[in-house]
C-alpha cells in the first residue's frame, strides 16, 4: 500500500494459474498447487478516507483530468455512467501522456519498476498500453484484467481469448446485439471464401436473412475469421472469429471469440511495433503533419482492438491510450463518441485501418484542439 504505482504490477505479482482460474470463474478449491500470499497484518491501521482532497497538487491534477475521463463514457444501450472508471480514465490519460511526452522529446522513458513487457530496455507500444492496463486493474480489482501472454504457458499456447456474445439463445445482448447488422454481411462474405461450399450453398448464404439461416446451411457449429490487413507486410492477419453455435433448448449463440495464440501474438506485436515506429517518426518530422499523425494514432488503435491481448478491458484501455497519444502532442480531443457508436467494434469489424479511420474521422477530427503544453508541463508527474 505504501509503494508507488510503478512498483506495483498485479500481472507479475499474482500467480498465473490464479489469474487463469479467476478468468474462468473456477472455484478456489481447484487451485491445489497455489500457495496463498501472506495476509495483511491486522496491526496495520486502516487508510483514512477523504472524499475531498486538500492537497493543491492533487486538486490541480483531478481538475485537469476530469475532461478526459468523461470521454470514456459510451452513449449506447447497456453502458451506464461509471464515475470511478471515468476518474481512472482521466488519470491514466494524463499518466500515459506524460510518459509519451518525455519519450517524444528525449527518446528516453522513465518507466522504472515492474513492467509487463519482457523487453523493458526499448520503449514500445506495450509500455504505453501497459500503463492503461494497470490503471484499469486498480480501478476495479474485482475484474480479471490480464495480459493473455502472462497467464499460464499452457493456456497461452492453447489460445486463451475473449468471448463476447451478441445473441445468446433468445436473448439479444443489449450492449452488442446492435453490431449484428454490421457483422452479418462479413459472416456471409467470409463463409463463401473460407468454407468449402457448392455454388448452390453459396447462393443460399448470400440470400440468408438471419443467423438461423446460416446455421441451417452448415448444419453444425462453425466460425469464420475476420480479415485484418497488415500495413507492414501487406498480408492478412487473423482478426477475430465470428462464431455461430446452437444454444439449447432453442436459439443460437452469435459471438466474437478472439484467441490469444503465440503465433498470432507475434504477428500483432510486430505490426504494432511497426506502426508505433511510424508514429514516432511522424512526431519528429518538421513541420508536423496533424492529419498524418492522427491517422497513425488511429492505426495503432485499430491493430490494438483487433489484437485484443487482454482477458477483458481491451476497449477501455485502447480508447484511453488513443486520447493520451493526442494529448502528449498538445492535442486535446473535445468531441465525444456519438450515440450507438462502439469504437472498438468499429475496429474489430473493419478489414483495414483506413476504413476504421474513415468511420472515426467525421466526429473525431473536428474535435481536435491545440491545448497549452505549458499548463500540462506544470502538473506534477502522476508516477
mmCIF file of C-alpha atoms in Angstrom:
data_model
loop_
_atom_site.group_PDB
_atom_site.id
_atom_site.type_symbol
_atom_site.label_atom_id
_atom_site.label_comp_id
_atom_site.label_asym_id
_atom_site.label_seq_id
_atom_site.Cartn_x
_atom_site.Cartn_y
_atom_site.Cartn_z
ATOM 1 C CA UNK A 1 0.000 0.000 0.000
ATOM 2 C CA UNK A 2 2.921 2.346 0.656
ATOM 3 C CA UNK A 3 4.733 1.639 -2.632
ATOM 4 C CA UNK A 4 4.246 3.856 -5.672
ATOM 5 C CA UNK A 5 2.281 2.993 -8.804
ATOM 6 C CA UNK A 6 5.199 1.910 -10.963
ATOM 7 C CA UNK A 7 6.414 -0.536 -8.310
ATOM 8 C CA UNK A 8 3.123 -2.448 -8.426
ATOM 9 C CA UNK A 9 2.139 -4.864 -11.143
ATOM 10 C CA UNK A 10 -0.698 -7.287 -10.480
ATOM 11 C CA UNK A 11 0.093 -9.241 -13.641
ATOM 12 C CA UNK A 12 3.535 -10.106 -12.279
ATOM 13 C CA UNK A 13 2.656 -10.299 -8.580
ATOM 14 C CA UNK A 14 -0.184 -12.814 -8.900
ATOM 15 C CA UNK A 15 0.257 -16.470 -9.786
ATOM 16 C CA UNK A 16 -0.562 -17.176 -13.487
ATOM 17 C CA UNK A 17 -2.777 -20.123 -12.571
ATOM 18 C CA UNK A 18 -4.661 -17.995 -10.060
ATOM 19 C CA UNK A 19 -5.310 -15.425 -12.800
ATOM 20 C CA UNK A 20 -6.401 -18.115 -15.253
ATOM 21 C CA UNK A 21 -8.871 -19.655 -12.787
ATOM 22 C CA UNK A 22 -10.204 -16.200 -11.985
ATOM 23 C CA UNK A 23 -10.882 -15.540 -15.683
ATOM 24 C CA UNK A 24 -12.672 -18.879 -15.989
ATOM 25 C CA UNK A 25 -14.586 -18.371 -12.726
ATOM 26 C CA UNK A 26 -13.382 -21.674 -11.330
ATOM 27 C CA UNK A 27 -13.939 -22.276 -7.597
ATOM 28 C CA UNK A 28 -10.866 -21.566 -5.425
ATOM 29 C CA UNK A 29 -10.719 -25.152 -4.112
ATOM 30 C CA UNK A 30 -9.489 -26.301 -7.534
ATOM 31 C CA UNK A 31 -6.279 -24.298 -7.026
ATOM 32 C CA UNK A 32 -4.486 -27.131 -5.271
ATOM 33 C CA UNK A 33 -0.962 -26.113 -6.263
ATOM 34 C CA UNK A 34 -1.467 -22.434 -5.459
ATOM 35 C CA UNK A 35 0.203 -21.037 -2.361
ATOM 36 C CA UNK A 36 -1.696 -18.145 -0.853
ATOM 37 C CA UNK A 37 0.127 -14.898 -0.298
ATOM 38 C CA UNK A 38 0.656 -13.625 3.255
ATOM 39 C CA UNK A 39 -2.410 -11.915 4.682
ATOM 40 C CA UNK A 40 -2.377 -8.281 5.722
ATOM 41 C CA UNK A 41 -1.064 -7.700 9.197
ATOM 42 C CA UNK A 42 -4.072 -6.740 11.359
ATOM 43 C CA UNK A 43 -1.902 -4.215 13.190
ATOM 44 C CA UNK A 44 -1.682 -2.072 10.045
ATOM 45 C CA UNK A 45 -4.012 0.907 10.569
ATOM 46 C CA UNK A 46 -6.803 1.474 8.091
ATOM 47 C CA UNK A 47 -6.405 4.163 5.462
ATOM 48 C CA UNK A 48 -8.135 7.423 6.253
ATOM 49 C CA UNK A 49 -10.755 8.139 3.635
ATOM 50 C CA UNK A 50 -11.456 11.661 2.487
ATOM 51 C CA UNK A 51 -13.905 12.492 -0.265
ATOM 52 C CA UNK A 52 -12.433 15.962 -0.737
ATOM 53 C CA UNK A 53 -8.661 16.188 -1.332
ATOM 54 C CA UNK A 54 -6.960 19.224 0.186
ATOM 55 C CA UNK A 55 -3.548 18.948 -1.489
ATOM 56 C CA UNK A 56 -3.356 21.701 -4.172
ATOM 57 C CA UNK A 57 -1.276 19.445 -6.441
ATOM 58 C CA UNK A 58 -3.843 16.648 -6.253
ATOM 59 C CA UNK A 59 -6.692 19.080 -6.864
ATOM 60 C CA UNK A 60 -4.973 20.510 -9.954
ATOM 61 C CA UNK A 61 -4.447 17.017 -11.390
ATOM 62 C CA UNK A 62 -8.035 15.928 -10.746
ATOM 63 C CA UNK A 63 -9.443 19.089 -12.297
ATOM 64 C CA UNK A 64 -7.227 18.709 -15.359
ATOM 65 C CA UNK A 65 -8.061 15.014 -15.829
ATOM 66 C CA UNK A 66 -11.817 15.295 -15.440
ATOM 67 C CA UNK A 67 -12.466 16.410 -19.022
ATOM 68 C CA UNK A 68 -10.599 13.388 -20.409
ATOM 69 C CA UNK A 69 -12.277 10.882 -18.124
ATOM 70 C CA UNK A 70 -15.717 11.961 -19.310
ATOM 71 C CA UNK A 71 -14.780 10.994 -22.879
ATOM 72 C CA UNK A 72 -14.733 7.306 -21.909
ATOM 73 C CA UNK A 73 -18.498 7.001 -21.450
ATOM 74 C CA UNK A 74 -20.353 5.201 -24.247
ATOM 75 C CA UNK A 75 -23.722 6.752 -25.105
ATOM 76 C CA UNK A 76 -25.116 3.372 -26.100
ATOM 77 C CA UNK A 77 -27.689 0.954 -24.618
ATOM 78 C CA UNK A 78 -26.325 -1.057 -21.707
ATOM 79 C CA UNK A 79 -23.448 1.299 -20.868
ATOM 80 C CA UNK A 80 -24.048 3.135 -17.601
ATOM 81 C CA UNK A 81 -22.052 6.131 -16.448
ATOM 82 C CA UNK A 82 -19.336 4.960 -14.041
ATOM 83 C CA UNK A 83 -17.646 7.854 -12.229
ATOM 84 C CA UNK A 84 -14.929 5.639 -10.789
ATOM 85 C CA UNK A 85 -13.940 4.369 -14.236
ATOM 86 C CA UNK A 86 -14.112 7.888 -15.653
ATOM 87 C CA UNK A 87 -11.792 9.205 -12.950
ATOM 88 C CA UNK A 88 -9.428 6.314 -13.675
ATOM 89 C CA UNK A 89 -9.544 7.099 -17.396
ATOM 90 C CA UNK A 90 -8.635 10.734 -16.797
ATOM 91 C CA UNK A 91 -5.677 9.904 -14.559
ATOM 92 C CA UNK A 92 -4.485 7.156 -16.908
ATOM 93 C CA UNK A 93 -4.718 9.525 -19.872
ATOM 94 C CA UNK A 94 -2.540 12.116 -18.141
ATOM 95 C CA UNK A 95 -0.063 9.480 -16.935
ATOM 96 C CA UNK A 96 0.392 7.982 -20.409
ATOM 97 C CA UNK A 97 0.600 11.438 -21.997
ATOM 98 C CA UNK A 98 3.340 12.494 -19.550
ATOM 99 C CA UNK A 99 5.388 9.367 -20.296
ATOM 100 C CA UNK A 100 4.920 9.755 -24.048
ATOM 101 C CA UNK A 101 5.765 13.471 -23.975
ATOM 102 C CA UNK A 102 9.060 12.665 -22.305
ATOM 103 C CA UNK A 103 9.696 9.950 -24.891
ATOM 104 C CA UNK A 104 8.896 12.199 -27.868
ATOM 105 C CA UNK A 105 11.272 14.854 -26.503
ATOM 106 C CA UNK A 106 14.209 12.717 -25.397
ATOM 107 C CA UNK A 107 13.729 9.224 -26.912
ATOM 108 C CA UNK A 108 14.051 8.018 -23.337
ATOM 109 C CA UNK A 109 11.491 6.963 -20.808
ATOM 110 C CA UNK A 110 11.286 6.733 -17.037
ATOM 111 C CA UNK A 111 9.273 3.525 -16.829
ATOM 112 C CA UNK A 112 11.221 2.052 -13.965
ATOM 113 C CA UNK A 113 9.725 -0.597 -11.748
ATOM 114 C CA UNK A 114 7.627 -3.609 -12.662
ATOM 115 C CA UNK A 115 6.651 -3.608 -16.329
ATOM 116 C CA UNK A 116 4.623 -6.303 -18.054
ATOM 117 C CA UNK A 117 6.769 -6.243 -21.179
ATOM 118 C CA UNK A 118 9.619 -8.741 -21.369
ATOM 119 C CA UNK A 119 11.806 -6.199 -23.172
ATOM 120 C CA UNK A 120 11.921 -3.160 -20.917
ATOM 121 C CA UNK A 121 15.119 -1.764 -22.434
ATOM 122 C CA UNK A 122 13.396 -0.417 -25.548
ATOM 123 C CA UNK A 123 10.324 1.768 -25.232
ATOM 124 C CA UNK A 124 7.487 0.256 -27.248
ATOM 125 C CA UNK A 125 3.743 0.198 -27.821
ATOM 126 C CA UNK A 126 3.432 -2.228 -24.913
ATOM 127 C CA UNK A 127 4.805 0.260 -22.407
ATOM 128 C CA UNK A 128 2.054 2.658 -23.472
ATOM 129 C CA UNK A 129 -0.783 0.169 -23.160
ATOM 130 C CA UNK A 130 0.602 -1.460 -20.019
ATOM 131 C CA UNK A 131 0.024 1.797 -18.158
ATOM 132 C CA UNK A 132 -3.622 1.804 -19.240
ATOM 133 C CA UNK A 133 -3.951 -1.851 -18.239
ATOM 134 C CA UNK A 134 -2.548 -1.228 -14.773
ATOM 135 C CA UNK A 135 -4.886 1.714 -14.177
ATOM 136 C CA UNK A 136 -7.807 -0.437 -15.332
ATOM 137 C CA UNK A 137 -6.761 -3.179 -12.900
ATOM 138 C CA UNK A 138 -6.551 -0.777 -9.966
ATOM 139 C CA UNK A 139 -9.849 0.914 -10.764
ATOM 140 C CA UNK A 140 -11.826 -2.303 -10.290
ATOM 141 C CA UNK A 141 -9.867 -5.113 -8.591
ATOM 142 C CA UNK A 142 -12.844 -7.476 -8.984
ATOM 143 C CA UNK A 143 -12.396 -7.526 -12.771
ATOM 144 C CA UNK A 144 -9.878 -10.080 -14.122
ATOM 145 C CA UNK A 145 -7.949 -7.769 -16.453
ATOM 146 C CA UNK A 146 -4.765 -9.581 -17.523
ATOM 147 C CA UNK A 147 -2.306 -9.750 -20.389
ATOM 148 C CA UNK A 148 -3.043 -13.100 -22.037
ATOM 149 C CA UNK A 149 0.643 -13.926 -22.533
ATOM 150 C CA UNK A 150 1.140 -13.636 -18.762
ATOM 151 C CA UNK A 151 -1.365 -16.386 -17.969
ATOM 152 C CA UNK A 152 -0.032 -19.946 -17.668
ATOM 153 C CA UNK A 153 2.187 -21.048 -20.600
ATOM 154 C CA UNK A 154 -0.245 -23.890 -21.284
ATOM 155 C CA UNK A 155 -3.223 -21.551 -21.511
ATOM 156 C CA UNK A 156 -1.314 -19.097 -23.703
ATOM 157 C CA UNK A 157 -0.253 -21.902 -26.070
ATOM 158 C CA UNK A 158 -3.844 -23.140 -26.147
ATOM 159 C CA UNK A 159 -5.084 -19.722 -27.181
ATOM 160 C CA UNK A 160 -6.984 -18.227 -24.271
ATOM 161 C CA UNK A 161 -9.103 -15.416 -25.592
ATOM 162 C CA UNK A 162 -12.004 -13.084 -25.052
ATOM 163 C CA UNK A 163 -15.575 -14.090 -25.798
ATOM 164 C CA UNK A 164 -18.298 -11.502 -26.410
ATOM 165 C CA UNK A 165 -21.792 -12.675 -27.406
ATOM 166 C CA UNK A 166 -24.181 -10.570 -29.460
ATOM 167 C CA UNK A 167 -27.024 -13.095 -29.282
ATOM 168 C CA UNK A 168 -27.396 -15.882 -26.722
ATOM 169 C CA UNK A 169 -30.338 -18.149 -27.397
ATOM 170 C CA UNK A 170 -33.432 -15.971 -27.431
ATOM 171 C CA UNK A 171 -31.640 -13.089 -25.708
ATOM 172 C CA UNK A 172 -30.259 -10.219 -27.739
ATOM 173 C CA UNK A 173 -27.407 -8.783 -25.653
ATOM 174 C CA UNK A 174 -28.333 -5.146 -25.085
ATOM 175 C CA UNK A 175 -24.778 -3.836 -25.494
ATOM 176 C CA UNK A 176 -23.640 -5.791 -28.507
ATOM 177 C CA UNK A 177 -26.653 -7.030 -30.486
ATOM 178 C CA UNK A 178 -26.670 -3.696 -32.403
ATOM 179 C CA UNK A 179 -23.454 -4.997 -34.015
ATOM 180 C CA UNK A 180 -25.322 -7.864 -35.722
ATOM 181 C CA UNK A 181 -26.240 -5.811 -38.836
ATOM 182 C CA UNK A 182 -22.589 -4.762 -39.203
ATOM 183 C CA UNK A 183 -21.126 -8.238 -38.674
ATOM 184 C CA UNK A 184 -23.695 -10.375 -40.526
ATOM 185 C CA UNK A 185 -22.572 -9.369 -44.073
ATOM 186 C CA UNK A 186 -18.976 -10.115 -43.032
ATOM 187 C CA UNK A 187 -20.048 -13.575 -41.877
ATOM 188 C CA UNK A 188 -21.751 -14.195 -45.234
ATOM 189 C CA UNK A 189 -18.812 -12.944 -47.297
ATOM 190 C CA UNK A 190 -16.183 -14.880 -45.365
ATOM 191 C CA UNK A 191 -18.258 -18.094 -45.290
ATOM 192 C CA UNK A 192 -18.189 -18.070 -49.086
ATOM 193 C CA UNK A 193 -14.406 -17.527 -49.067
ATOM 194 C CA UNK A 194 -13.399 -19.782 -46.179
ATOM 195 C CA UNK A 195 -15.848 -22.695 -46.306
ATOM 196 C CA UNK A 196 -15.904 -25.422 -48.944
ATOM 197 C CA UNK A 197 -19.394 -24.775 -50.294
ATOM 198 C CA UNK A 198 -21.111 -25.716 -53.518
ATOM 199 C CA UNK A 199 -22.431 -22.963 -55.778
ATOM 200 C CA UNK A 200 -25.938 -23.775 -54.559
ATOM 201 C CA UNK A 201 -24.932 -23.327 -50.915
ATOM 202 C CA UNK A 202 -23.046 -20.126 -51.721
ATOM 203 C CA UNK A 203 -26.247 -18.734 -53.205
ATOM 204 C CA UNK A 204 -28.122 -19.723 -50.047
ATOM 205 C CA UNK A 205 -25.500 -17.934 -47.940
ATOM 206 C CA UNK A 206 -25.928 -14.759 -49.992
ATOM 207 C CA UNK A 207 -29.711 -14.964 -49.587
ATOM 208 C CA UNK A 208 -29.638 -15.748 -45.842
ATOM 209 C CA UNK A 209 -31.583 -13.330 -43.660
ATOM 210 C CA UNK A 210 -30.512 -14.315 -40.160
ATOM 211 C CA UNK A 211 -28.259 -16.495 -38.012
ATOM 212 C CA UNK A 212 -30.642 -19.450 -38.193
ATOM 213 C CA UNK A 213 -30.442 -19.463 -41.999
ATOM 214 C CA UNK A 214 -26.637 -19.664 -41.884
ATOM 215 C CA UNK A 215 -26.688 -22.428 -39.278
ATOM 216 C CA UNK A 216 -29.139 -24.446 -41.385
ATOM 217 C CA UNK A 217 -26.733 -24.238 -44.319
ATOM 218 C CA UNK A 218 -23.743 -25.548 -42.321
ATOM 219 C CA UNK A 219 -25.808 -27.866 -40.041
ATOM 220 C CA UNK A 220 -23.219 -27.574 -37.277
ATOM 221 C CA UNK A 221 -21.469 -25.044 -35.052
ATOM 222 C CA UNK A 222 -18.867 -23.079 -37.003
ATOM 223 C CA UNK A 223 -16.815 -19.896 -37.166
ATOM 224 C CA UNK A 224 -15.065 -17.703 -39.699
ATOM 225 C CA UNK A 225 -12.026 -15.455 -39.231
ATOM 226 C CA UNK A 226 -12.398 -11.763 -39.984
ATOM 227 C CA UNK A 227 -9.570 -10.340 -42.123
ATOM 228 C CA UNK A 228 -7.176 -7.721 -40.769
ATOM 229 C CA UNK A 229 -4.848 -6.298 -43.399
ATOM 230 C CA UNK A 230 -1.249 -5.626 -42.386
ATOM 231 C CA UNK A 231 0.386 -2.374 -43.477
ATOM 232 C CA UNK A 232 3.774 -3.850 -42.554
ATOM 233 C CA UNK A 233 3.781 -6.824 -44.933
ATOM 234 C CA UNK A 234 0.572 -6.499 -46.926
ATOM 235 C CA UNK A 235 -0.509 -9.901 -45.648
ATOM 236 C CA UNK A 236 -3.806 -10.613 -43.930
ATOM 237 C CA UNK A 237 -3.617 -11.112 -40.173
ATOM 238 C CA UNK A 238 -6.068 -13.207 -38.205
ATOM 239 C CA UNK A 239 -8.762 -10.937 -36.817
ATOM 240 C CA UNK A 240 -11.498 -12.192 -34.533
ATOM 241 C CA UNK A 241 -13.712 -15.236 -35.017
ATOM 242 C CA UNK A 242 -17.379 -14.704 -35.770
ATOM 243 C CA UNK A 243 -18.965 -17.792 -34.256
ATOM 244 C CA UNK A 244 -22.407 -19.413 -34.525
ATOM 245 C CA UNK A 245 -23.326 -22.163 -32.066
ATOM 246 C CA UNK A 246 -26.559 -23.986 -31.379
ATOM 247 C CA UNK A 247 -27.942 -22.920 -27.996
ATOM 248 C CA UNK A 248 -30.218 -25.304 -26.116
ATOM 249 C CA UNK A 249 -33.135 -25.511 -25.628
ATOM 250 C CA UNK A 250 -33.655 -23.229 -28.624
ATOM 251 C CA UNK A 251 -31.899 -20.472 -30.445
ATOM 252 C CA UNK A 252 -28.272 -19.763 -31.282
ATOM 253 C CA UNK A 253 -25.278 -18.008 -29.820
ATOM 254 C CA UNK A 254 -23.713 -15.488 -32.158
ATOM 255 C CA UNK A 255 -20.473 -14.088 -30.777
ATOM 256 C CA UNK A 256 -16.924 -12.947 -31.378
ATOM 257 C CA UNK A 257 -14.095 -15.050 -29.975
ATOM 258 C CA UNK A 258 -10.527 -13.816 -30.200
ATOM 259 C CA UNK A 259 -7.809 -16.389 -29.428
ATOM 260 C CA UNK A 260 -4.515 -15.177 -27.985
ATOM 261 C CA UNK A 261 -2.258 -17.810 -29.563
ATOM 262 C CA UNK A 262 1.556 -17.337 -29.627
ATOM 263 C CA UNK A 263 1.802 -17.092 -33.469
ATOM 264 C CA UNK A 264 -0.986 -14.515 -33.567
ATOM 265 C CA UNK A 265 0.716 -12.646 -30.710
ATOM 266 C CA UNK A 266 3.964 -12.430 -32.679
ATOM 267 C CA UNK A 267 2.151 -11.080 -35.751
ATOM 268 C CA UNK A 268 0.400 -8.295 -33.857
ATOM 269 C CA UNK A 269 3.456 -7.446 -31.768
ATOM 270 C CA UNK A 270 5.429 -6.865 -34.973
ATOM 271 C CA UNK A 271 2.559 -4.917 -36.544
ATOM 272 C CA UNK A 272 2.092 -2.626 -33.545
ATOM 273 C CA UNK A 273 5.853 -2.106 -33.236
ATOM 274 C CA UNK A 274 5.998 -1.101 -36.907
ATOM 275 C CA UNK A 275 3.115 1.375 -36.676
ATOM 276 C CA UNK A 276 4.416 2.824 -33.394
ATOM 277 C CA UNK A 277 7.779 3.428 -35.102
ATOM 278 C CA UNK A 278 5.987 5.211 -37.955
ATOM 279 C CA UNK A 279 4.151 7.354 -35.414
ATOM 280 C CA UNK A 280 7.411 8.213 -33.644
ATOM 281 C CA UNK A 281 8.971 9.267 -36.959
ATOM 282 C CA UNK A 282 5.933 11.407 -37.817
ATOM 283 C CA UNK A 283 6.092 13.125 -34.422
ATOM 284 C CA UNK A 284 9.716 14.076 -35.083
ATOM 285 C CA UNK A 285 9.025 15.379 -38.604
ATOM 286 C CA UNK A 286 9.276 19.152 -39.079
ATOM 287 C CA UNK A 287 6.754 20.558 -39.576
ATOM 288 C CA UNK A 288 4.271 18.160 -38.016
ATOM 289 C CA UNK A 289 1.509 16.867 -40.265
ATOM 290 C CA UNK A 290 -1.517 16.748 -37.949
ATOM 291 C CA UNK A 291 -3.614 14.503 -40.190
ATOM 292 C CA UNK A 292 -0.745 12.068 -40.754
ATOM 293 C CA UNK A 293 -0.078 11.823 -37.010
ATOM 294 C CA UNK A 294 -3.794 11.455 -36.290
ATOM 295 C CA UNK A 295 -4.135 8.674 -38.862
ATOM 296 C CA UNK A 296 -1.193 6.813 -37.332
ATOM 297 C CA UNK A 297 -2.624 7.127 -33.810
ATOM 298 C CA UNK A 298 -5.858 5.602 -35.084
ATOM 299 C CA UNK A 299 -3.904 2.914 -36.936
ATOM 300 C CA UNK A 300 -2.184 1.871 -33.708
ATOM 301 C CA UNK A 301 -5.623 1.832 -32.075
ATOM 302 C CA UNK A 302 -7.058 -0.271 -34.922
ATOM 303 C CA UNK A 303 -4.468 -3.017 -34.511
ATOM 304 C CA UNK A 304 -4.819 -2.937 -30.717
ATOM 305 C CA UNK A 305 -8.557 -3.596 -30.995
ATOM 306 C CA UNK A 306 -8.027 -6.417 -33.486
ATOM 307 C CA UNK A 307 -5.241 -7.882 -31.364
ATOM 308 C CA UNK A 308 -7.388 -7.962 -28.209
ATOM 309 C CA UNK A 309 -4.482 -9.076 -25.972
ATOM 310 C CA UNK A 310 -6.311 -8.784 -22.636
ATOM 311 C CA UNK A 311 -8.678 -11.136 -20.854
ATOM 312 C CA UNK A 312 -11.011 -8.124 -20.648
ATOM 313 C CA UNK A 313 -10.748 -4.328 -20.737
ATOM 314 C CA UNK A 314 -9.256 -4.050 -24.233
ATOM 315 C CA UNK A 315 -11.843 -1.473 -25.337
ATOM 316 C CA UNK A 316 -11.321 0.957 -22.455
ATOM 317 C CA UNK A 317 -7.522 0.643 -22.497
ATOM 318 C CA UNK A 318 -7.427 1.234 -26.249
ATOM 319 C CA UNK A 319 -9.567 4.363 -26.042
ATOM 320 C CA UNK A 320 -7.597 5.786 -23.100
ATOM 321 C CA UNK A 321 -4.281 5.256 -24.893
ATOM 322 C CA UNK A 322 -5.660 6.886 -28.055
ATOM 323 C CA UNK A 323 -6.715 10.065 -26.224
ATOM 324 C CA UNK A 324 -3.376 10.095 -24.355
ATOM 325 C CA UNK A 325 -1.348 9.902 -27.575
ATOM 326 C CA UNK A 326 -3.108 13.008 -28.856
ATOM 327 C CA UNK A 327 -2.677 14.826 -25.533
ATOM 328 C CA UNK A 328 1.058 14.069 -25.399
ATOM 329 C CA UNK A 329 1.410 16.134 -28.579
ATOM 330 C CA UNK A 330 -0.604 19.066 -27.278
ATOM 331 C CA UNK A 331 -3.837 17.993 -28.983
ATOM 332 C CA UNK A 332 -6.949 17.878 -26.840
ATOM 333 C CA UNK A 333 -9.896 15.811 -28.064
ATOM 334 C CA UNK A 334 -13.097 17.705 -27.288
ATOM 335 C CA UNK A 335 -15.594 15.644 -29.288
ATOM 336 C CA UNK A 336 -17.454 12.789 -27.632
ATOM 337 C CA UNK A 337 -18.215 9.402 -29.148
ATOM 338 C CA UNK A 338 -21.564 9.587 -30.997
ATOM 339 C CA UNK A 339 -24.550 7.692 -29.581
ATOM 340 C CA UNK A 340 -24.724 3.997 -30.526
ATOM 341 C CA UNK A 341 -21.141 4.039 -31.832
ATOM 342 C CA UNK A 342 -18.813 1.417 -30.326
ATOM 343 C CA UNK A 343 -15.254 2.421 -31.214
ATOM 344 C CA UNK A 344 -13.699 -0.984 -30.523
ATOM 345 C CA UNK A 345 -16.239 -2.867 -32.639
ATOM 346 C CA UNK A 346 -15.676 -0.445 -35.496
ATOM 347 C CA UNK A 347 -12.045 -1.552 -35.378
ATOM 348 C CA UNK A 348 -12.720 -5.253 -34.916
ATOM 349 C CA UNK A 349 -15.168 -5.488 -37.821
ATOM 350 C CA UNK A 350 -13.232 -3.378 -40.329
ATOM 351 C CA UNK A 351 -10.628 -5.119 -42.526
ATOM 352 C CA UNK A 352 -8.253 -2.169 -42.933
ATOM 353 C CA UNK A 353 -7.111 0.738 -40.750
ATOM 354 C CA UNK A 354 -8.065 3.221 -43.482
ATOM 355 C CA UNK A 355 -11.720 2.107 -43.264
ATOM 356 C CA UNK A 356 -11.619 2.352 -39.467
ATOM 357 C CA UNK A 357 -10.187 5.878 -39.746
ATOM 358 C CA UNK A 358 -12.979 6.896 -42.119
ATOM 359 C CA UNK A 359 -15.542 5.830 -39.502
ATOM 360 C CA UNK A 360 -13.960 7.990 -36.770
ATOM 361 C CA UNK A 361 -12.752 10.963 -38.779
ATOM 362 C CA UNK A 362 -16.138 12.758 -39.217
ATOM 363 C CA UNK A 363 -16.675 13.209 -35.471
ATOM 364 C CA UNK A 364 -13.155 12.862 -34.011
ATOM 365 C CA UNK A 365 -11.046 15.137 -36.207
ATOM 366 C CA UNK A 366 -13.231 18.265 -35.873
ATOM 367 C CA UNK A 367 -12.811 17.866 -32.098
ATOM 368 C CA UNK A 368 -9.009 18.170 -32.196
ATOM 369 C CA UNK A 369 -7.926 21.341 -30.416
ATOM 370 C CA UNK A 370 -4.467 22.658 -29.612
ATOM 371 C CA UNK A 371 -4.030 22.755 -25.856
ATOM 372 C CA UNK A 372 -1.464 24.562 -23.725
ATOM 373 C CA UNK A 373 1.506 22.317 -23.053
ATOM 374 C CA UNK A 374 2.688 24.974 -20.602
ATOM 375 C CA UNK A 375 -0.230 24.089 -18.315
ATOM 376 C CA UNK A 376 0.395 20.393 -18.984
ATOM 377 C CA UNK A 377 4.078 20.620 -18.052
ATOM 378 C CA UNK A 378 3.307 22.400 -14.763
ATOM 379 C CA UNK A 379 1.271 19.454 -13.495
ATOM 380 C CA UNK A 380 3.009 17.082 -11.076
ATOM 381 C CA UNK A 381 4.010 13.718 -12.505
ATOM 382 C CA UNK A 382 1.432 11.011 -11.891
ATOM 383 C CA UNK A 383 4.176 8.492 -11.125
#
